[in-house]
Short mmCIF file of C-alpha atoms and ligand atoms in Angstrom, two decimals:
data_model
loop_
_atom_site.label_atom_id
_atom_site.label_comp_id
_atom_site.label_asym_id
_atom_site.label_seq_id
_atom_site.Cartn_x
_atom_site.Cartn_y
_atom_site.Cartn_z
CA MET H 1 20.70 -31.01 -27.23
CA LEU H 2 16.82 -30.30 -27.09
CA LEU H 3 16.11 -26.79 -28.27
CA VAL H 4 13.12 -25.51 -25.99
CA ILE H 5 11.47 -22.51 -27.50
CA PRO H 6 9.63 -20.59 -24.83
CA VAL H 7 6.04 -20.55 -25.00
CA PRO H 8 4.93 -17.13 -25.86
CA VAL H 9 3.13 -15.17 -23.10
CA ARG H 10 -0.33 -13.17 -23.96
CA ASP H 11 0.38 -10.51 -26.48
CA ASP H 12 -0.72 -7.69 -23.98
CA LEU H 13 1.69 -8.86 -21.38
CA ARG H 14 4.91 -8.97 -23.54
CA ALA H 15 5.83 -5.33 -22.83
CA LEU H 16 5.25 -5.51 -19.31
CA GLU H 17 8.06 -5.48 -16.70
CA GLY H 18 7.44 -7.10 -13.22
CA TYR H 19 7.44 -5.23 -10.06
CA HIS H 20 10.78 -4.97 -8.21
CA SER H 21 11.91 -4.02 -4.76
CA PRO H 22 15.61 -4.91 -4.77
CA GLN H 23 16.94 -6.28 -1.32
CA VAL H 24 20.53 -5.85 -0.27
CA ASP H 25 22.11 -7.05 2.93
CA VAL H 26 22.73 -4.01 5.01
CA ARG H 27 22.44 -3.09 8.69
CA VAL H 28 19.83 -0.68 8.41
CA ARG H 29 16.71 -1.40 5.95
CA LEU H 30 14.53 1.48 5.54
CA ASN H 31 13.26 0.93 2.05
CA THR H 32 9.73 -1.09 2.12
CA ASN H 33 7.54 0.96 4.51
CA GLU H 34 7.34 -1.89 6.79
CA SER H 35 6.82 -1.59 10.64
CA PRO H 36 10.36 -1.32 12.50
CA MET H 37 8.94 -3.33 15.26
CA GLY H 38 7.31 -6.57 15.49
CA PRO H 39 3.83 -7.69 16.60
CA PRO H 40 3.36 -7.64 20.55
CA ALA H 41 4.96 -10.67 22.34
CA GLU H 42 1.18 -11.41 23.78
CA TRP H 43 0.19 -11.82 20.02
CA ARG H 44 2.80 -14.34 19.38
CA ASP H 45 1.96 -16.27 22.34
CA GLU H 46 -2.04 -16.36 21.55
CA PHE H 47 -1.31 -17.00 17.95
CA ALA H 48 1.20 -19.93 18.67
CA ALA H 49 -1.55 -21.51 21.06
CA GLU H 50 -4.48 -21.29 18.57
CA LEU H 51 -2.42 -22.51 15.90
CA SER H 52 -1.90 -25.78 17.89
CA ARG H 53 -5.51 -26.34 18.05
CA VAL H 54 -6.28 -25.96 14.02
CA SER H 55 -7.76 -28.90 12.37
CA TRP H 56 -5.35 -29.09 9.54
CA HIS H 57 -6.97 -31.74 7.79
CA ARG H 58 -9.91 -29.49 7.18
CA TYR H 59 -10.42 -26.81 4.70
CA PRO H 60 -10.48 -23.26 6.62
CA ASP H 61 -13.54 -21.26 6.81
CA ARG H 62 -14.25 -20.03 3.31
CA ALA H 63 -16.10 -16.96 4.44
CA ALA H 64 -13.41 -16.19 7.09
CA THR H 65 -16.40 -15.27 9.26
CA GLU H 66 -14.62 -14.56 12.44
CA LEU H 67 -12.01 -12.39 10.94
CA ARG H 68 -14.45 -10.74 8.89
CA GLY H 69 -16.44 -9.86 11.84
CA ALA H 70 -13.38 -8.56 13.87
CA ILE H 71 -12.50 -6.21 11.18
CA ALA H 72 -16.24 -4.99 10.75
CA ALA H 73 -16.35 -4.40 14.49
CA LEU H 74 -13.07 -2.11 14.37
CA HIS H 75 -14.67 0.02 11.62
CA GLY H 76 -18.17 -0.17 12.80
CA VAL H 77 -19.69 -1.66 9.73
CA SER H 78 -21.27 -4.78 8.67
CA PRO H 79 -19.31 -8.07 8.02
CA ARG H 80 -21.08 -8.10 4.67
CA GLN H 81 -18.96 -4.84 3.87
CA VAL H 82 -15.64 -6.48 4.45
CA PHE H 83 -13.69 -8.41 1.89
CA ALA H 84 -10.35 -9.96 3.10
CA ALA H 85 -7.39 -11.49 1.07
CA ASN H 86 -3.77 -12.21 1.08
CA GLY H 87 -2.30 -8.72 1.30
CA SER H 88 -4.28 -5.65 -0.13
CA ASN H 89 -2.43 -6.43 -3.37
CA GLU H 90 -4.70 -9.45 -3.54
CA VAL H 91 -7.57 -7.32 -2.55
CA LEU H 92 -6.87 -4.75 -5.54
CA GLN H 93 -6.20 -7.73 -7.90
CA THR H 94 -9.60 -9.21 -7.25
CA LEU H 95 -11.20 -5.81 -7.45
CA LEU H 96 -9.61 -5.26 -10.85
CA LEU H 97 -10.50 -8.85 -12.05
CA THR H 98 -13.76 -7.99 -11.10
CA TYR H 99 -14.47 -4.47 -12.54
CA ALA H 100 -11.57 -3.87 -14.92
CA GLY H 101 -10.43 -6.44 -17.52
CA PRO H 102 -10.44 -6.14 -21.34
CA GLY H 103 -12.39 -3.35 -22.88
CA ARG H 104 -12.46 -1.33 -19.70
CA THR H 105 -10.64 1.67 -18.39
CA VAL H 106 -8.68 2.42 -15.16
CA ALA H 107 -7.56 5.88 -14.08
CA THR H 108 -4.31 6.47 -12.08
CA PHE H 109 -2.81 9.79 -10.84
CA GLU H 110 0.92 9.39 -11.05
CA PRO H 111 3.23 9.19 -9.62
CA THR H 112 1.42 6.59 -7.26
CA TYR H 113 1.52 2.99 -6.16
CA GLN H 114 3.14 1.16 -9.14
CA LEU H 115 1.27 -1.61 -8.55
CA HIS H 116 -2.28 -0.08 -9.05
CA ALA H 117 -1.35 0.43 -12.95
CA HIS H 118 0.55 -2.89 -13.24
CA ILE H 119 -2.22 -5.10 -11.75
CA ALA H 120 -4.87 -3.29 -13.87
CA ARG H 121 -2.73 -4.12 -17.00
CA LEU H 122 -2.76 -7.84 -16.04
CA THR H 123 -6.31 -7.87 -16.12
CA GLY H 124 -6.21 -6.65 -19.77
CA ALA H 125 -7.53 -3.22 -18.63
CA THR H 126 -6.48 0.02 -20.45
CA VAL H 127 -4.76 2.28 -17.97
CA VAL H 128 -5.15 6.03 -18.26
CA GLU H 129 -2.46 7.73 -16.30
CA THR H 130 -2.64 11.38 -15.46
CA ASP H 131 0.21 13.42 -14.14
CA ARG H 132 0.00 15.16 -10.65
CA ARG H 133 1.08 18.75 -10.44
CA PRO H 134 5.05 19.00 -9.81
CA ASP H 135 4.57 19.31 -5.90
CA PHE H 136 2.82 15.72 -6.50
CA THR H 137 -0.51 17.34 -5.19
CA LEU H 138 -3.59 16.39 -7.53
CA ASP H 139 -5.54 19.30 -9.24
CA PRO H 140 -9.14 18.08 -8.66
CA GLU H 141 -10.30 19.75 -11.96
CA THR H 142 -7.80 18.14 -14.03
CA ALA H 143 -8.96 14.67 -12.18
CA VAL H 144 -12.56 15.19 -13.16
CA ASP H 145 -11.78 16.48 -16.74
CA VAL H 146 -9.84 13.14 -17.27
CA ILE H 147 -12.56 11.12 -15.90
CA GLU H 148 -15.33 12.68 -17.82
CA ARG H 149 -13.29 12.15 -21.07
CA HIS H 150 -12.36 8.44 -20.22
CA ARG H 151 -15.07 7.29 -18.53
CA PRO H 152 -13.20 4.73 -16.32
CA MET H 153 -14.63 1.85 -14.75
CA VAL H 154 -12.28 2.27 -11.70
CA ALA H 155 -10.48 5.31 -10.55
CA LEU H 156 -7.59 4.73 -7.94
CA LEU H 157 -6.39 6.86 -5.39
CA CYS H 158 -3.88 6.37 -2.79
CA SER H 159 -3.96 8.28 0.52
CA PRO H 160 -1.56 8.81 2.16
CA ASN H 161 0.06 8.39 -1.47
CA ASN H 162 2.87 6.12 -1.82
CA PRO H 163 5.63 7.05 -2.56
CA THR H 164 5.05 10.81 -1.83
CA GLY H 165 3.51 10.41 1.40
CA LEU H 166 0.82 13.21 0.73
CA VAL H 167 -2.54 12.91 2.01
CA GLU H 168 -5.33 13.35 -0.30
CA PRO H 169 -7.83 15.97 0.84
CA GLU H 170 -11.44 15.08 1.46
CA SER H 171 -12.85 17.51 -1.17
CA THR H 172 -10.58 15.85 -4.07
CA VAL H 173 -11.95 12.39 -2.94
CA ARG H 174 -15.53 13.57 -2.96
CA ALA H 175 -14.94 15.34 -6.18
CA VAL H 176 -13.43 12.16 -8.07
CA LEU H 177 -16.19 10.10 -6.53
CA ARG H 178 -19.06 12.38 -7.90
CA ALA H 179 -17.45 12.23 -11.18
CA VAL H 180 -16.33 8.62 -11.74
CA PRO H 181 -18.97 6.57 -13.78
CA GLY H 182 -17.73 3.33 -12.10
CA LEU H 183 -15.95 2.75 -8.84
CA LEU H 184 -13.49 4.67 -6.96
CA VAL H 185 -10.80 2.65 -4.80
CA VAL H 186 -9.05 4.79 -2.25
CA ASP H 187 -5.67 2.71 -0.79
CA GLU H 188 -5.32 3.80 2.61
CA ALA H 189 -2.34 1.20 3.29
CA TYR H 190 -1.05 3.96 5.57
CA GLY H 191 -4.40 5.32 6.59
CA GLN H 192 -3.36 5.11 10.25
CA PHE H 193 -0.80 7.65 9.93
CA ALA H 194 -3.47 10.33 8.14
CA PRO H 195 -5.67 12.91 9.59
CA TRP H 196 -8.67 11.70 7.97
CA SER H 197 -10.10 8.73 6.21
CA ALA H 198 -12.22 7.95 3.33
CA LEU H 199 -13.51 4.88 5.45
CA GLY H 200 -16.50 7.48 6.60
CA LEU H 201 -17.60 7.86 3.13
CA VAL H 202 -18.40 4.20 2.51
CA GLY H 203 -21.86 3.06 2.26
CA ASP H 204 -24.08 0.89 0.08
CA ASP H 205 -25.22 4.08 -2.00
CA ALA H 206 -21.60 5.17 -2.87
CA PRO H 207 -19.39 3.14 -5.39
CA LEU H 208 -16.45 3.47 -3.25
CA VAL H 209 -14.07 0.95 -1.65
CA VAL H 210 -11.28 1.73 0.90
CA THR H 211 -8.15 -0.79 1.23
CA ARG H 212 -6.33 -1.28 4.30
CA THR H 213 -3.42 -3.72 5.14
CA PHE H 214 -2.09 -5.58 8.20
CA SER H 215 1.63 -5.21 6.38
CA LYS H 216 2.40 -1.62 7.69
CA THR H 217 1.16 -0.35 11.14
CA TRP H 218 0.11 -3.83 12.13
CA SER H 219 3.54 -5.09 11.89
CA MET H 220 2.66 -8.25 10.05
CA ALA H 221 3.98 -7.88 6.64
CA GLY H 222 4.90 -11.56 6.80
CA ALA H 223 1.35 -12.72 7.25
CA ARG H 224 0.15 -11.34 3.77
CA LEU H 225 -3.31 -10.03 5.00
CA GLY H 226 -5.40 -6.96 3.71
CA TYR H 227 -8.86 -6.02 3.18
CA LEU H 228 -11.26 -3.53 1.95
CA VAL H 229 -14.45 -1.81 3.40
CA GLY H 230 -17.16 -1.22 0.61
CA PRO H 231 -20.74 -1.63 -0.32
CA THR H 232 -22.45 -5.21 0.36
CA TRP H 233 -23.16 -5.36 -3.22
CA LEU H 234 -19.43 -5.31 -4.17
CA VAL H 235 -18.27 -7.44 -1.63
CA ALA H 236 -20.87 -10.10 -2.93
CA GLU H 237 -19.31 -9.78 -6.34
CA LEU H 238 -15.72 -10.22 -5.30
CA ASP H 239 -16.64 -13.35 -3.15
CA LYS H 240 -17.61 -15.12 -6.42
CA VAL H 241 -14.18 -14.08 -8.33
CA VAL H 242 -11.56 -14.96 -5.79
CA LEU H 243 -10.45 -18.44 -5.37
CA PRO H 244 -12.27 -20.67 -2.90
CA TYR H 245 -10.38 -20.97 0.61
CA HIS H 246 -7.91 -18.31 -0.66
CA LEU H 247 -7.47 -17.38 3.27
CA ASP H 248 -5.55 -19.99 4.91
CA ALA H 249 -6.53 -20.94 8.72
CA ALA H 250 -3.44 -19.38 10.17
CA LYS H 251 -3.87 -16.18 8.42
CA GLN H 252 -7.46 -15.78 9.71
CA ILE H 253 -6.49 -16.44 13.29
CA GLY H 254 -3.33 -14.15 13.12
CA GLY H 255 -5.44 -11.24 11.71
CA ARG H 256 -8.35 -11.81 14.08
CA LEU H 257 -5.89 -11.87 17.25
CA ALA H 258 -4.17 -8.90 16.17
CA LEU H 259 -7.25 -6.91 16.16
CA ARG H 260 -7.01 -7.52 20.11
CA PHE H 261 -3.99 -5.07 20.23
CA VAL H 262 -5.23 -1.90 18.72
CA ASP H 263 -4.05 0.05 21.69
CA ASP H 264 -0.35 -1.19 20.99
CA MET H 265 -0.86 -0.33 17.28
CA GLU H 266 -2.09 3.00 18.08
CA ALA H 267 1.12 3.49 20.29
CA ARG H 268 3.30 2.28 17.61
CA VAL H 269 1.85 5.04 15.08
CA LYS H 270 2.37 7.83 17.56
CA THR H 271 6.07 6.83 17.96
CA ILE H 272 6.67 6.52 14.25
CA VAL H 273 4.96 10.04 13.82
CA THR H 274 7.28 11.46 16.43
CA GLU H 275 10.44 9.88 14.81
CA ARG H 276 9.17 10.78 11.11
CA GLU H 277 8.98 14.56 12.52
CA ARG H 278 12.58 13.94 13.90
CA ILE H 279 13.87 12.64 10.30
CA VAL H 280 11.84 15.88 8.74
CA ALA H 281 13.45 18.18 10.99
CA ALA H 282 17.09 16.60 10.09
CA LEU H 283 16.15 17.01 6.46
CA ASP H 284 15.38 20.38 6.80
CA ARG H 285 18.95 21.24 7.84
CA LEU H 286 20.48 19.43 4.73
CA PRO H 287 20.54 20.38 1.07
CA VAL H 288 17.39 18.22 0.16
CA ASP H 289 13.76 19.15 -0.71
CA HIS H 290 11.12 16.86 0.89
CA VAL H 291 7.53 16.20 0.56
CA PRO H 292 5.06 16.69 3.48
CA SER H 293 4.22 13.13 4.55
CA GLY H 294 1.12 11.88 6.41
CA ALA H 295 2.74 8.19 6.24
CA ASN H 296 5.44 6.18 7.71
CA PHE H 297 7.93 7.41 5.20
CA VAL H 298 9.52 10.77 3.67
CA LEU H 299 10.20 11.34 -0.01
CA PHE H 300 13.38 13.61 -0.32
CA ARG H 301 15.41 14.89 -3.37
CA PRO H 302 18.95 16.07 -2.71
CA THR H 303 19.86 19.07 -4.38
CA GLY H 304 22.53 19.63 -6.39
CA ILE H 305 23.99 16.16 -6.34
CA PRO H 306 22.15 13.16 -8.25
CA GLY H 307 19.76 11.20 -6.16
CA ARG H 308 21.50 7.78 -7.29
CA SER H 309 24.89 8.94 -6.04
CA VAL H 310 23.34 9.53 -2.60
CA TRP H 311 21.51 6.22 -2.41
CA GLN H 312 24.90 4.74 -3.45
CA GLY H 313 26.47 6.91 -0.49
CA LEU H 314 24.01 5.63 2.05
CA LEU H 315 24.32 1.88 0.77
CA GLU H 316 28.13 2.21 1.38
CA ARG H 317 27.27 3.12 5.10
CA SER H 318 24.98 0.07 5.17
CA VAL H 319 21.60 2.11 4.91
CA LEU H 320 19.14 1.08 2.48
CA VAL H 321 16.56 3.39 1.23
CA ARG H 322 14.06 3.12 -1.60
CA ASP H 323 15.84 4.40 -4.83
CA CYS H 324 13.04 6.09 -6.97
CA SER H 325 15.35 8.34 -8.90
CA SER H 326 14.89 6.83 -12.22
CA TRP H 327 11.24 6.07 -11.83
CA PRO H 328 8.99 8.33 -14.20
CA ARG H 329 8.22 11.73 -12.69
CA LEU H 330 10.46 11.07 -9.62
CA ASP H 331 13.97 12.39 -10.97
CA ASP H 332 16.58 12.15 -8.10
CA CYS H 333 13.98 11.19 -5.53
CA LEU H 334 14.70 8.61 -2.58
CA ARG H 335 12.10 7.41 -0.04
CA VAL H 336 13.06 6.63 3.50
CA THR H 337 11.05 4.53 5.68
CA VAL H 338 10.70 5.42 9.34
CA GLY H 339 12.68 2.92 11.43
CA THR H 340 13.26 2.77 15.00
CA ALA H 341 15.15 5.60 16.60
CA ASP H 342 18.48 4.04 16.45
CA GLU H 343 18.09 3.04 12.86
CA ASN H 344 17.11 6.66 12.00
CA ASP H 345 20.01 8.16 13.64
CA VAL H 346 22.31 6.19 11.60
CA PHE H 347 20.32 7.19 8.45
CA ILE H 348 20.52 10.91 9.53
CA THR H 349 24.11 10.50 10.30
CA ALA H 350 24.92 8.61 7.24
CA LEU H 351 22.98 11.50 5.00
CA GLN H 352 24.95 14.12 6.66
CA GLU H 353 28.13 12.48 5.47
CA VAL H 354 27.07 11.70 2.30
CA LEU H 355 25.89 15.48 1.49
CA ALA H 356 28.84 16.83 3.40
C1 PLP R 401 2.52 -1.65 1.12
C2 PLP R 401 1.30 -1.08 0.23
C3 PLP R 401 0.54 -1.97 -0.02
C4 PLP R 401 0.43 -3.26 0.70
O1 PLP R 401 0.45 -4.39 0.25
P1 PLP R 401 -0.09 -5.66 0.89
O2 PLP R 401 -0.34 -6.61 -0.13
O3 PLP R 401 -0.89 -5.46 1.96
O4 PLP R 401 1.24 -5.91 1.50
C5 PLP R 401 -0.70 -1.71 -0.75
N1 PLP R 401 -0.85 -0.32 -1.19
C6 PLP R 401 0.29 0.67 -1.08
C7 PLP R 401 0.15 1.85 -1.39
C8 PLP R 401 1.30 0.11 -0.33
O5 PLP R 401 2.40 0.96 -0.36
#
C-alpha cells in the first residue's frame, strides 16, 4: 500500500480551525441570520428572463459596471467608491489581503463576527483581540488605548454586531476612526435594521469603509454577493488584488435587479423588526437574559440552566438556533434568528417548554 504523507500547510495556518456553522435537518431553522422570506416573485421572473439572454461564451463585465452603478445610486455615491465581491466575506478577504498580511496588525473587539479575525490570520497578519465589557458594549477609551499601543493597519467593527445584536454608537465609531493609523472597516451586514449607519462618514478624506451584503435583508444568501462603500483610492487598490472576472454574469444581473425592489426590502425589514420585538417580549417573561438587538437576531442566556441543554431541548422540538455557548466570552449564550411569525411561534413555545 502506498503511504501518503500529507503535505504540510503553512506554519502559521497549522493551529487555525475552520469556520463552522453546523446544519441539522429541522422544521424551524433559526441559526444563520438569513431572511425568512425569499426574494419577490417579480425578481425571480426578471432574473430568469435576463439570464436567458446572457452570452455565456463570453467573460462577464469585469468591472461589473451596471451593478456598481446601481449600488452607487442606492447610496448616493460614485460607482468608483463601490467594490463588490462574492459575499461580504470576499469583500473582507480582499480588504485584508490588500491592507493586512504578514508584519501588519489587525484589531478586533470581541466577541464579534468570528470571520474577521480568522480571515486576518489567513492573510498572515497579527490579530490583537480586545475584550468588550461584560454587557458586550465597547468602551471607546479602551479601544483608543489599544489602537494607540498596537498601531493596527486595520481595525474592524461590526454594527449591529454579530452575535450580540448591539449597535455601535456613532461616537465610538468616530473615536476609533480618529485613532486608527490605518483603515477602519465597519461591517454593516445588518445595517438596514439599525437606527444609524457609518455610510454617512465615508469619503475620500477618511480611511473608512462600510461593508454590506445581499445575504440578509435582500433575501439572497444563495447568490453570494456583498459590497463595500469606501474611498475611490481604496477601491482602485482592491481592483488590483481581486481575481479577474470574480463576479459572474448571473450574480451581476441578480444584484442589479434586486435593487429595483427597495420598497419590498424595506417592508421586510419592518416585519422582521416587529417580529423581533415580539420575541423579545416573550424572552422578557422567561428566565433568560438577553442583549438589546438592532439586528434580525437576538442573543440570549438562560439563567440557572446551561445554554447547551436549552439548545438541545430546542433541537428535540425541531428548532435550530445558533449554539454560542462554548464560544469564548459567550458562556451559555444562544442566538436566535428572527423567522416568519409561524416559525417564531414555534420557537417561543418550544423555549417555554424547555425552560418550564
Ligand atoms: C452574515 C454576515 C456576513 C455575510 O457575509 P456574506 O459573505 O455576504 O454572506 C458578513 N458579516 C457579518 C457580521 C455577518 O453576520
